[in-house]
Amino acid sequence: MLPYIGRRLLATIPVMAVVAVFVFLLLRLTAGDPAAIIAGDNATARDVAQIREKLGLDQPIVQQFIIWIGKTLRGDLGESFFFKKTVTELILGRVEPTLALATCTLLLAVTMAVPLGVTAAYKRGSWIDRFVMGLSVLGFSVPVFVIGYALMYLFAIHFAWLPVQGYQRIGDGFGGFIQRLVLPSFTLAIIYVALIARITRASVLEVLGADHVRTARAKGLADLPVLLRHVLRNAAVPIVTVIGLGVALLIGGVVVTESVFAIPGLGRLTVDAVLARDYPTVQAVVLLFSGVYVLINLLVDLTYTFLDPRIRY
Amino acid sequence: MSTVLTLPSPAVRREARAWRLPRNRSVWIGAAILAVVVAIAVLAPYLGTTSPSEIDPTARNRRPGAERVIRNDDGTKTTVTYRMGTDSLGRDIYSRVIYGSRVSLIVGVTVALISVAIGLVIGLVSGYIRWLDGIVMRVMDGLMSIPAILLAIALVSLSRGAGLRTVILAIVIPEIPRVVRLVRSVVLSVREEPYVEAARALGVPTPALLARHVLPSTVAPLVVQGTFICAAAIVVEAILSFLGIGIPPETPTWGNIMAEGRALFRIFPHNIFFPSIFLAATVLAVNMLGDGLRDMLDPRLRHRI
């Protein structure tokens, strides 16, 4: 168990190293001279040279990378070109909305998708099965902002049940917080539901045909205990895997959904930073999101050992 | 002793066929919708459109179906109908939506072709040359840990004033690792086949071996994967344009039309409504085509793609 966790942890190091090199090179080699950007249009050549020296940009690229990675590991992500704050401060100020949106979406998606997928497999060919399959095709084809505007039009403008846009911090009242989070979470959850429900259906279908399920039925166990105790438990590994992999979709969706619903989170920050050509912020956000994605999939891999004791690496 | 050969009863055969037909139906529906979209894109100037980027300050924010009478110099009157209304600059949404199909199709097809071509080469080499495999796959794993849309956004930010070429490149790069993985998995399973071993034993040089004996096995999965990439690329292009960081806003693309309509969505939802319908229908068609092709070409692919 412990050696496995250790080995799995070690395996993430090369992946994150590639991500770090890529993110570093991406912006350092192609974005032009950061010193000139910081100095502004009216700067003299001497100003630019001074800034370059201060930032260590006059050193060889390998050294620059080592300095950058060292700072990043210590939590120093540099200074934003545009917002006149350190990037770390900037990110900390934007974490709450994104975390709230992602958590809410995840909970919503899993509680909808798993029962849907199990029912679809159990009642194969029924209307609910066709609904799940239809939803999965639709969920992958209708872009998240189209879903967002459709839901916004229907529930916030036509029926006026919910606020149209915006975000309220959880500290300023839970009611308003949830009210403003329902539509964006639902929007974002649809593609995720489609993904999870489809895998759940396929995975449950496979287990339903297994011998131990027939035995459980033969000994007279009712359908529900069979489904929960004998089927779902054995179908869990692919489901948990796809929940982890789907986080990539979730992160992409967060960026778009926050723009549609005017939520001041990390996604919105990314777009604003790109529009302002604020490279340190773009760099930090990409690195952060990738790190979260790798971390979540690491956790998913670790849960395998609990879900399926046969798995030993 | 006699062997009895039993043919499936007609009922069984009919059932088998009934199960198959709807699978292929997906190809036909997808191809039909797509054919309509392609026709719209090609015939855009002949579909009663005006210039899609012409600004008309006197006809801003018209609702769909609004009419306007223009007096000509010789006293006659011409009636202009804004079938889908106009945006806040007075541009005709109908013309913009129709012309927008061009950008979406170009981006979808180009991204699919380029990423399949690059991914194929890297995948073949990496799957066949063992010592390279480890390095290439680590790099691909790293690339795949950056969420695709985020990577595309970061790549777009690099060039000042993104154009069509930058957008295509930004969408291609995140797709490459997915193609590489697929090709590599095919190569790894094919390289142990007796016919490949035989060719190797006969001394066929590696490039020829790859091209003649390994490449053909990758065609079917790549056609399917390419179709899905095309659908994904159309969505990502729309997302980038919608966020205001894609193709320049004056170019009519579905994402740009929606971006323009964002501010006044509460009052004039048509700016967002019409491009949404076209976008969703096109992506749905391409995905249906891909689903159908997958089942037609090789049902086993279901587990791989």
XYZ file of C-alpha atoms in Angstrom:
618
model
C 0.000 0.000 0.000
C 2.545 2.585 1.162
C 5.121 1.725 -1.510
C 2.365 2.048 -4.088
C 1.424 5.517 -2.849
C 5.093 6.466 -2.875
C 5.628 5.227 -6.405
C 2.465 6.907 -7.629
C 3.583 10.187 -6.050
C 6.975 9.895 -7.722
C 5.298 9.305 -11.077
C 3.614 12.700 -10.933
C 6.952 14.503 -10.707
C 7.965 14.039 -14.372
C 4.465 15.000 -15.494
C 4.491 18.211 -13.487
C 8.063 18.904 -14.630
C 6.974 18.702 -18.270
C 4.046 21.002 -17.503
C 6.355 23.478 -15.762
C 8.918 23.503 -18.597
C 6.156 23.882 -21.125
C 4.435 26.743 -19.305
C 7.767 28.468 -18.764
C 8.930 28.171 -22.367
C 5.508 28.985 -23.737
C 5.573 32.473 -22.353
C 9.278 33.183 -22.090
C 10.216 32.356 -25.664
C 7.294 33.720 -27.604
C 5.775 36.530 -25.613
C 8.397 39.093 -26.505
C 10.492 40.941 -23.948
C 8.695 41.036 -20.580
C 10.979 43.831 -19.415
C 9.825 46.047 -22.282
C 6.189 45.247 -21.486
C 6.596 46.149 -17.801
C 8.554 49.308 -18.581
C 5.768 50.584 -20.817
C 5.855 52.556 -24.043
C 7.674 55.643 -22.762
C 10.623 53.831 -21.190
C 14.204 54.420 -22.290
C 16.575 51.609 -23.168
C 18.231 52.072 -19.767
C 14.947 51.600 -17.885
C 14.326 48.394 -19.777
C 17.855 47.156 -19.069
C 17.401 47.906 -15.373
C 14.140 46.007 -15.167
C 15.662 43.138 -17.106
C 18.477 42.923 -14.602
C 16.092 43.159 -11.648
C 13.981 40.281 -12.977
C 17.022 38.206 -13.856
C 16.081 38.180 -17.531
C 19.677 38.837 -18.555
C 20.750 35.405 -17.363
C 20.848 32.228 -19.471
C 17.486 30.563 -20.018
C 18.270 27.461 -17.924
C 19.211 29.628 -14.966
C 16.064 31.668 -15.450
C 14.014 28.489 -15.353
C 15.672 27.331 -12.137
C 15.074 30.718 -10.501
C 11.461 30.720 -11.677
C 10.728 27.177 -10.512
C 12.382 27.869 -7.151
C 10.231 30.942 -6.614
C 7.103 29.140 -7.756
C 7.680 26.286 -5.319
C 8.001 28.842 -2.524
C 4.636 30.331 -3.538
C 6.083 33.439 -5.139
C 4.423 33.655 -8.525
C 5.776 37.049 -9.423
C 4.158 40.391 -9.961
C 1.182 40.890 -12.243
C 1.964 43.209 -15.177
C -1.518 44.585 -15.246
C -3.256 44.384 -11.874
C -0.377 45.901 -9.844
C -0.517 43.141 -7.250
C 1.431 39.969 -6.692
C -0.022 37.072 -8.631
C -0.402 35.051 -5.431
C -2.619 37.771 -3.918
C -4.592 37.985 -7.120
C -5.225 34.247 -7.213
C -6.143 33.994 -3.529
C -8.758 36.697 -4.037
C -10.379 34.711 -6.849
C -10.296 31.188 -5.456
C -13.569 31.186 -3.520
C -16.056 31.627 -6.411
C -14.307 29.023 -8.557
C -14.030 26.540 -5.724
C -17.709 27.046 -4.879
C -18.763 26.617 -8.506
C -16.622 23.524 -9.065
C -17.696 21.824 -5.820
C -21.355 22.549 -6.421
C -21.085 21.251 -10.002
C -19.288 18.116 -8.927
C -21.873 17.295 -6.237
C -24.757 18.044 -8.579
C -23.266 15.997 -11.422
C -22.445 12.916 -9.354
C -25.802 12.834 -7.559
C -27.613 13.093 -10.887
C -25.388 10.994 -13.116
C -24.776 7.864 -11.046
C -28.479 7.067 -10.361
C -29.295 7.916 -13.992
C -26.583 5.637 -15.331
C -27.484 2.755 -13.007
C -31.179 3.021 -13.873
C -30.389 3.213 -17.574
C -28.348 0.012 -17.378
C -30.873 -1.759 -15.140
C -33.797 -0.872 -17.415
C -31.931 -1.261 -20.661
C -33.914 -0.089 -23.680
C -36.460 1.804 -21.585
C -37.210 5.515 -21.996
C -34.760 6.372 -19.245
C -32.022 4.472 -21.071
C -32.774 6.350 -24.265
C -32.865 9.595 -22.276
C -29.387 8.955 -20.868
C -27.958 8.080 -24.280
C -29.641 11.101 -25.858
C -28.373 13.339 -23.076
C -24.839 12.078 -23.564
C -24.883 12.908 -27.278
C -26.489 16.285 -26.589
C -24.239 17.065 -23.629
C -21.153 16.628 -25.775
C -22.528 18.617 -28.695
C -24.116 21.685 -27.145
C -21.319 24.002 -25.995
C -21.438 25.044 -22.368
C -22.123 28.720 -23.071
C -25.095 27.829 -25.261
C -26.530 25.755 -22.407
C -25.750 28.626 -20.054
C -27.645 31.208 -22.078
C -30.577 28.854 -22.682
C -30.948 28.176 -18.944
C -30.415 31.848 -18.132
C -33.092 32.890 -20.583
C -35.563 30.352 -19.296
C -35.111 30.533 -15.525
C -33.700 34.001 -14.901
C -35.329 36.131 -17.598
C -38.518 34.369 -18.717
C -39.644 32.970 -15.353
C -37.441 35.314 -13.274
C -36.984 32.677 -10.576
C -33.273 33.213 -10.147
C -30.821 36.100 -10.417
C -29.448 36.525 -13.956
C -25.753 36.933 -13.199
C -23.292 37.710 -10.484
C -21.826 36.123 -7.417
C -22.283 36.596 -3.686
C -19.607 35.567 -1.229
C -20.683 32.816 1.120
C -19.897 35.120 4.051
C -22.540 37.613 2.840
C -25.451 35.221 3.214
C -25.929 31.606 2.250
C -29.291 32.096 0.514
C -27.994 34.588 -2.024
C -24.851 32.513 -2.461
C -26.781 29.385 -3.423
C -29.330 31.300 -5.516
C -26.597 32.701 -7.704
C -24.762 29.399 -7.904
C -27.666 27.192 -9.063
C -27.737 28.190 -12.734
C -23.989 28.177 -13.386
C -23.532 24.861 -11.595
C -26.381 23.283 -13.490
C -24.988 24.622 -16.767
C -21.582 23.207 -16.068
C -22.960 19.937 -14.703
C -24.743 18.890 -17.899
C -21.678 17.828 -19.888
C -20.287 16.179 -16.761
C -23.544 14.305 -16.154
C -23.462 13.137 -19.767
C -19.929 11.808 -19.333
C -20.432 10.105 -15.967
C -23.865 8.668 -16.782
C -22.583 7.078 -19.979
C -19.649 5.394 -18.269
C -21.808 4.349 -15.311
C -24.282 2.752 -17.694
C -21.584 0.865 -19.597
C -19.779 -0.210 -16.452
C -22.957 -1.365 -14.652
C -24.102 -3.251 -17.750
C -20.852 -5.174 -17.725
C -21.125 -6.109 -14.056
C -24.826 -7.007 -14.372
C -23.832 -9.921 -16.584
C -21.312 -11.287 -14.064
C -21.757 -14.616 -12.267
C -21.782 -13.195 -8.767
C -24.743 -10.989 -9.640
C -26.684 -13.989 -10.889
C -25.823 -15.784 -7.671
C -26.986 -12.852 -5.589
C -30.265 -12.805 -7.469
C -30.602 -16.572 -7.242
C -30.332 -16.513 -3.493
C -33.354 -14.234 -3.496
C -31.823 -10.856 -2.832
C -34.035 -7.938 -3.865
C -33.017 -5.780 -6.813
C -31.941 -2.724 -4.886
C -29.467 -4.451 -2.551
C -28.050 -6.337 -5.538
C -27.557 -3.095 -7.436
C -26.002 -1.225 -4.541
C -23.954 -3.915 -2.856
C -22.936 -6.202 -5.691
C -23.118 -4.151 -8.866
C -22.286 -0.544 -8.100
C -19.372 -1.480 -5.888
C -17.779 -3.501 -8.643
C -18.564 -0.908 -11.264
C -17.013 1.884 -9.195
C -13.474 1.975 -10.629
C -14.338 3.219 -14.147
C -16.866 5.665 -12.698
C -14.349 7.214 -10.301
C -11.756 7.304 -13.094
C -14.017 9.249 -15.398
C -14.947 11.656 -12.603
C -11.226 12.402 -12.260
C -10.587 12.730 -15.990
C -13.693 14.892 -16.333
C -12.075 17.503 -14.114
C -10.268 18.718 -17.265
C -13.651 19.388 -18.839
C -14.772 21.019 -15.620
C -11.793 23.398 -15.601
C -12.355 24.376 -19.229
C -16.046 24.809 -18.462
C -15.337 26.982 -15.424
C -13.524 29.523 -17.600
C -16.485 29.792 -19.958
C -19.262 29.601 -17.350
C -17.720 32.323 -15.213
C -17.726 34.596 -18.239
C -21.362 33.823 -19.072
C -22.601 34.363 -15.507
C -20.198 37.197 -14.590
C -18.610 35.304 -11.693
C -15.346 36.900 -10.520
C -13.369 33.666 -10.192
C -10.138 32.193 -11.543
C -11.686 31.501 -14.936
C -12.631 35.136 -15.372
C -9.139 36.079 -14.172
C -7.617 33.874 -16.880
C -9.582 35.569 -19.638
C -8.881 39.047 -18.257
C -5.176 38.227 -17.972
C -5.052 36.986 -21.566
C -6.849 40.094 -22.802
C -4.405 42.305 -20.876
C -1.388 40.185 -21.988
C -0.554 39.737 -18.328
C 1.818 36.802 -18.813
C 2.833 36.058 -15.199
C -0.841 35.668 -14.311
C -1.578 33.472 -17.331
C 1.452 31.350 -16.480
C 0.396 30.974 -12.845
C -3.213 30.127 -13.599
C -2.307 27.489 -16.196
C 0.193 25.956 -13.790
C -2.303 26.015 -10.921
C -5.151 24.431 -12.877
C -2.853 21.734 -14.289
C -1.524 21.016 -10.814
C -5.050 20.636 -9.464
C -5.928 18.323 -12.339
C -2.867 16.125 -11.772
C -3.496 16.100 -8.014
C -7.132 15.055 -8.384
C -6.185 12.224 -10.705
C -3.517 11.158 -8.242
C -6.189 10.977 -5.527
C -8.434 9.036 -7.895
C -5.671 6.514 -8.509
C -5.148 6.162 -4.775
C -8.843 5.440 -4.165
C -8.558 2.394 -6.440
C -6.848 0.501 -3.666
C -9.863 1.068 -1.432
C -12.475 0.447 -4.115
C -10.863 -2.669 -5.480
C -8.484 -4.445 -3.109
C -7.285 -6.643 -5.983
C -5.491 -3.663 -7.522
C -1.830 -3.753 -6.545
C 0.799 -1.995 -8.510
C -22.318 -38.899 -37.570
C -23.802 -35.908 -39.238
C -23.068 -32.309 -38.552
C -26.092 -30.139 -38.456
C -25.504 -26.642 -39.600
C -28.115 -24.393 -38.141
C -28.736 -21.097 -39.773
C -30.195 -18.368 -37.625
C -33.963 -18.304 -37.947
C -35.406 -15.395 -39.964
C -36.637 -13.811 -36.750
C -33.145 -13.744 -35.297
C -31.716 -12.330 -38.484
C -34.333 -9.621 -38.596
C -33.550 -8.733 -35.008
C -29.862 -8.459 -35.819
C -30.632 -6.167 -38.691
C -33.008 -4.048 -36.618
C -30.228 -3.591 -34.122
C -27.804 -2.499 -36.782
C -29.872 -0.134 -38.842
C -30.288 2.607 -36.229
C -26.536 2.660 -35.738
C -26.031 3.520 -39.356
C -28.921 5.944 -39.191
C -26.707 8.143 -37.052
C -24.238 8.436 -39.941
C -26.949 9.419 -42.359
C -28.569 12.015 -40.127
C -25.173 13.496 -39.253
C -24.037 13.551 -42.877
C -27.311 15.101 -44.033
C -27.187 17.974 -41.516
C -23.518 18.494 -42.290
C -24.211 18.578 -46.026
C -26.743 21.360 -45.423
C -24.204 23.339 -43.371
C -21.523 22.872 -46.045
C -23.983 23.995 -48.722
C -24.826 27.072 -46.641
C -21.125 27.884 -46.230
C -20.346 27.476 -49.928
C -23.444 29.266 -51.197
C -23.360 32.040 -48.572
C -23.337 34.958 -51.077
C -26.370 33.574 -52.909
C -28.640 33.046 -49.921
C -30.040 36.561 -49.773
C -27.238 37.808 -47.552
C -25.768 41.274 -47.442
C -22.216 42.084 -46.434
C -21.765 40.416 -43.029
C -19.497 43.105 -41.637
C -21.319 46.169 -42.963
C -22.199 48.507 -40.115
C -25.471 50.418 -40.362
C -25.942 52.934 -37.528
C -29.543 53.592 -38.562
C -30.591 49.975 -38.116
C -29.202 48.959 -34.758
C -30.757 46.282 -32.534
C -33.664 45.337 -34.819
C -35.697 42.342 -33.770
C -35.907 39.302 -36.057
C -38.291 39.869 -38.943
C -38.076 43.662 -38.729
C -38.560 45.385 -42.071
C -37.170 48.588 -43.374
C -38.202 50.513 -46.460
C -35.458 52.266 -48.369
C -36.397 54.960 -50.882
C -34.342 54.694 -54.036
C -33.308 57.724 -56.050
C -35.816 56.978 -58.813
C -38.743 56.977 -56.371
C -39.157 53.219 -56.086
C -38.984 51.525 -52.708
C -36.932 48.557 -51.630
C -37.899 46.584 -48.543
C -35.117 45.061 -46.500
C -36.080 42.307 -44.069
C -33.774 41.510 -41.158
C -34.638 37.841 -40.878
C -32.691 37.368 -37.668
C -32.554 41.000 -36.611
C -29.438 43.149 -36.311
C -26.793 43.573 -33.645
C -25.853 46.705 -31.726
C -23.781 47.958 -34.663
C -26.581 47.400 -37.142
C -25.011 44.383 -38.813
C -27.413 41.828 -40.254
C -27.370 38.748 -37.994
C -28.714 36.484 -40.728
C -25.796 37.313 -43.035
C -23.321 36.974 -40.175
C -24.676 33.591 -39.123
C -24.623 32.296 -42.702
C -21.065 33.502 -43.319
C -20.047 32.305 -39.850
C -20.495 28.708 -40.968
C -17.437 29.153 -43.183
C -15.056 29.865 -40.326
C -16.414 27.012 -38.211
C -16.052 24.463 -40.992
C -12.588 25.663 -41.992
C -11.367 25.528 -38.406
C -12.949 22.117 -37.755
C -11.568 20.439 -40.864
C -8.119 22.061 -40.746
C -7.580 21.274 -37.081
C -8.668 17.668 -37.615
C -6.331 17.197 -40.606
C -3.292 18.856 -39.039
C -3.565 17.225 -35.628
C -4.152 13.797 -37.163
C -1.167 14.229 -39.497
C 1.229 15.362 -36.768
C -0.114 12.897 -34.207
C 0.168 10.060 -36.713
C 3.852 10.676 -37.382
C 4.745 11.054 -33.694
C 2.610 8.055 -32.749
C 4.090 5.766 -35.406
C 7.640 6.657 -34.508
C 7.037 6.496 -30.766
C 5.188 3.190 -30.959
C 7.815 1.540 -33.096
C 11.095 2.942 -31.834
C 11.237 1.775 -28.259
C 13.871 4.068 -26.793
C 11.992 7.141 -27.989
C 8.708 5.934 -26.583
C 9.384 6.779 -22.953
C 10.445 10.359 -23.637
C 7.672 11.099 -26.126
C 4.983 9.686 -23.883
C 6.169 11.668 -20.838
C 5.953 14.852 -22.904
C 2.486 13.849 -24.119
C 1.370 13.066 -20.553
C 2.556 16.508 -19.504
C 0.702 18.190 -22.362
C -2.423 16.237 -21.549
C -2.366 17.405 -17.937
C -3.035 20.945 -19.083
C -6.802 21.157 -19.659
C -7.356 21.586 -23.418
C -9.319 24.841 -23.388
C -6.901 26.398 -20.916
C -3.923 25.441 -23.093
C -5.637 26.856 -26.159
C -6.344 30.101 -24.272
C -2.719 30.360 -23.142
C -1.465 29.717 -26.689
C -3.790 32.296 -28.193
C -2.492 34.922 -25.764
C 0.985 34.608 -27.231
C 0.456 36.367 -30.503
C -0.682 39.930 -30.733
C -4.038 40.089 -32.473
C -4.957 36.463 -32.923
C -6.002 35.472 -36.398
C -7.361 32.328 -37.982
C -3.895 30.746 -38.114
C -3.128 31.340 -34.433
C -6.511 29.989 -33.403
C -6.039 26.835 -35.487
C -2.570 26.278 -34.030
C -3.852 26.860 -30.490
C -6.530 24.205 -30.956
C -4.218 21.735 -32.738
C -1.569 21.501 -30.010
C -3.849 20.222 -27.197
C -5.354 17.637 -29.595
C -2.034 16.107 -30.702
C -1.385 13.983 -27.568
C -4.779 12.318 -27.933
C -3.965 11.278 -31.504
C -0.470 10.122 -30.507
C -1.905 7.882 -27.784
C -4.401 6.321 -30.147
C -1.862 5.684 -32.930
C 0.662 4.336 -30.463
C -1.844 1.885 -28.999
C -2.644 0.596 -32.494
C 1.049 0.292 -33.372
C 1.832 -1.565 -30.156
C -0.831 -4.164 -30.867
C -0.002 -4.500 -34.564
C 3.778 -4.749 -34.215
C 3.495 -8.188 -32.632
C 1.292 -9.547 -35.445
C 2.875 -12.375 -37.451
C 2.703 -10.493 -40.748
C 4.666 -7.576 -39.317
C 7.202 -9.937 -37.804
C 7.482 -11.706 -41.147
C 8.111 -8.430 -42.940
C 10.750 -7.537 -40.371
C 12.396 -10.922 -40.763
C 12.508 -10.369 -44.542
C 14.531 -7.237 -43.898
C 12.011 -4.583 -44.858
C 13.461 -1.262 -43.665
C 11.597 0.377 -40.788
C 10.124 3.362 -42.687
C 8.708 1.080 -45.395
C 7.479 -1.359 -42.763
C 5.625 1.382 -40.929
C 4.127 2.817 -44.100
C 3.113 -0.444 -45.725
C 2.188 -2.734 -42.853
C 1.417 -0.629 -39.802
C -0.133 2.519 -41.260
C -3.218 0.835 -42.795
C -4.398 -0.366 -39.371
C -4.485 3.194 -38.075
C -6.760 4.535 -40.809
C -10.142 3.481 -39.398
C -9.554 4.704 -35.837
C -8.046 7.945 -37.148
C -11.021 8.696 -39.385
C -13.269 8.359 -36.337
C -10.963 10.297 -34.024
C -10.540 12.997 -36.688
C -14.301 13.463 -36.826
C -14.475 13.935 -33.061
C -11.547 16.365 -33.176
C -13.377 18.334 -35.858
C -16.406 18.672 -33.555
C -14.247 19.637 -30.584
C -12.342 22.200 -32.664
C -15.558 23.895 -33.784
C -16.606 24.205 -30.130
C -13.225 25.523 -28.951
C -13.069 28.094 -31.756
C -16.542 29.308 -30.770
C -15.469 29.463 -27.115
C -12.317 31.458 -27.899
C -14.217 33.911 -30.075
C -16.993 34.144 -27.494
C -14.459 35.017 -24.796
C -13.128 37.750 -27.053
C -9.685 36.189 -27.496
C -10.193 34.300 -30.754
C -10.683 35.478 -34.294
C -10.967 39.330 -34.592
C -14.485 40.527 -33.707
C -15.336 42.005 -37.109
C -15.002 38.585 -38.762
C -18.363 36.847 -38.685
C -18.026 33.681 -36.620
C -20.710 32.147 -34.434
C -18.665 32.820 -31.315
C -18.117 36.457 -32.294
C -21.817 37.042 -32.953
C -22.583 35.671 -29.497
C -19.835 37.727 -27.880
C -21.326 40.835 -29.463
C -24.783 39.915 -28.182
C -23.684 39.302 -24.581
C -24.185 42.830 -23.290
C -27.759 43.153 -24.507
C -28.798 39.535 -23.988
C -31.651 40.413 -21.621
C -33.347 42.660 -24.149
C -32.284 41.133 -27.471
C -31.699 37.409 -26.988
C -31.774 36.774 -30.760
C -28.094 37.724 -31.130
C -27.221 34.698 -29.055
C -30.109 32.466 -30.007
C -29.525 32.071 -33.747
C -25.774 31.375 -33.775
C -26.312 28.960 -30.861
C -28.747 26.894 -32.887
C -26.370 26.692 -35.838
C -23.391 25.894 -33.653
C -25.166 23.170 -31.687
C -26.681 21.589 -34.809
C -23.338 21.497 -36.623
C -21.436 20.010 -33.700
C -24.232 17.496 -33.099
C -24.088 16.473 -36.765
C -20.330 15.950 -36.712
C -20.526 13.972 -33.468
C -23.331 11.793 -34.833
C -21.280 11.152 -37.938
C -18.336 10.148 -35.741
C -20.450 7.868 -33.537
C -21.944 6.184 -36.572
C -18.614 5.818 -38.367
C -17.090 4.242 -35.288
C -19.777 1.585 -35.117
C -19.681 1.017 -38.860
C -15.920 0.803 -39.327
C -15.071 -1.205 -36.265
C -17.386 -1.885 -33.342
C -14.403 -2.684 -31.115
C -13.308 0.940 -31.288
C -16.106 1.796 -28.860
C -13.748 0.894 -26.028
C -10.837 2.850 -27.368
C -12.214 6.195 -28.457
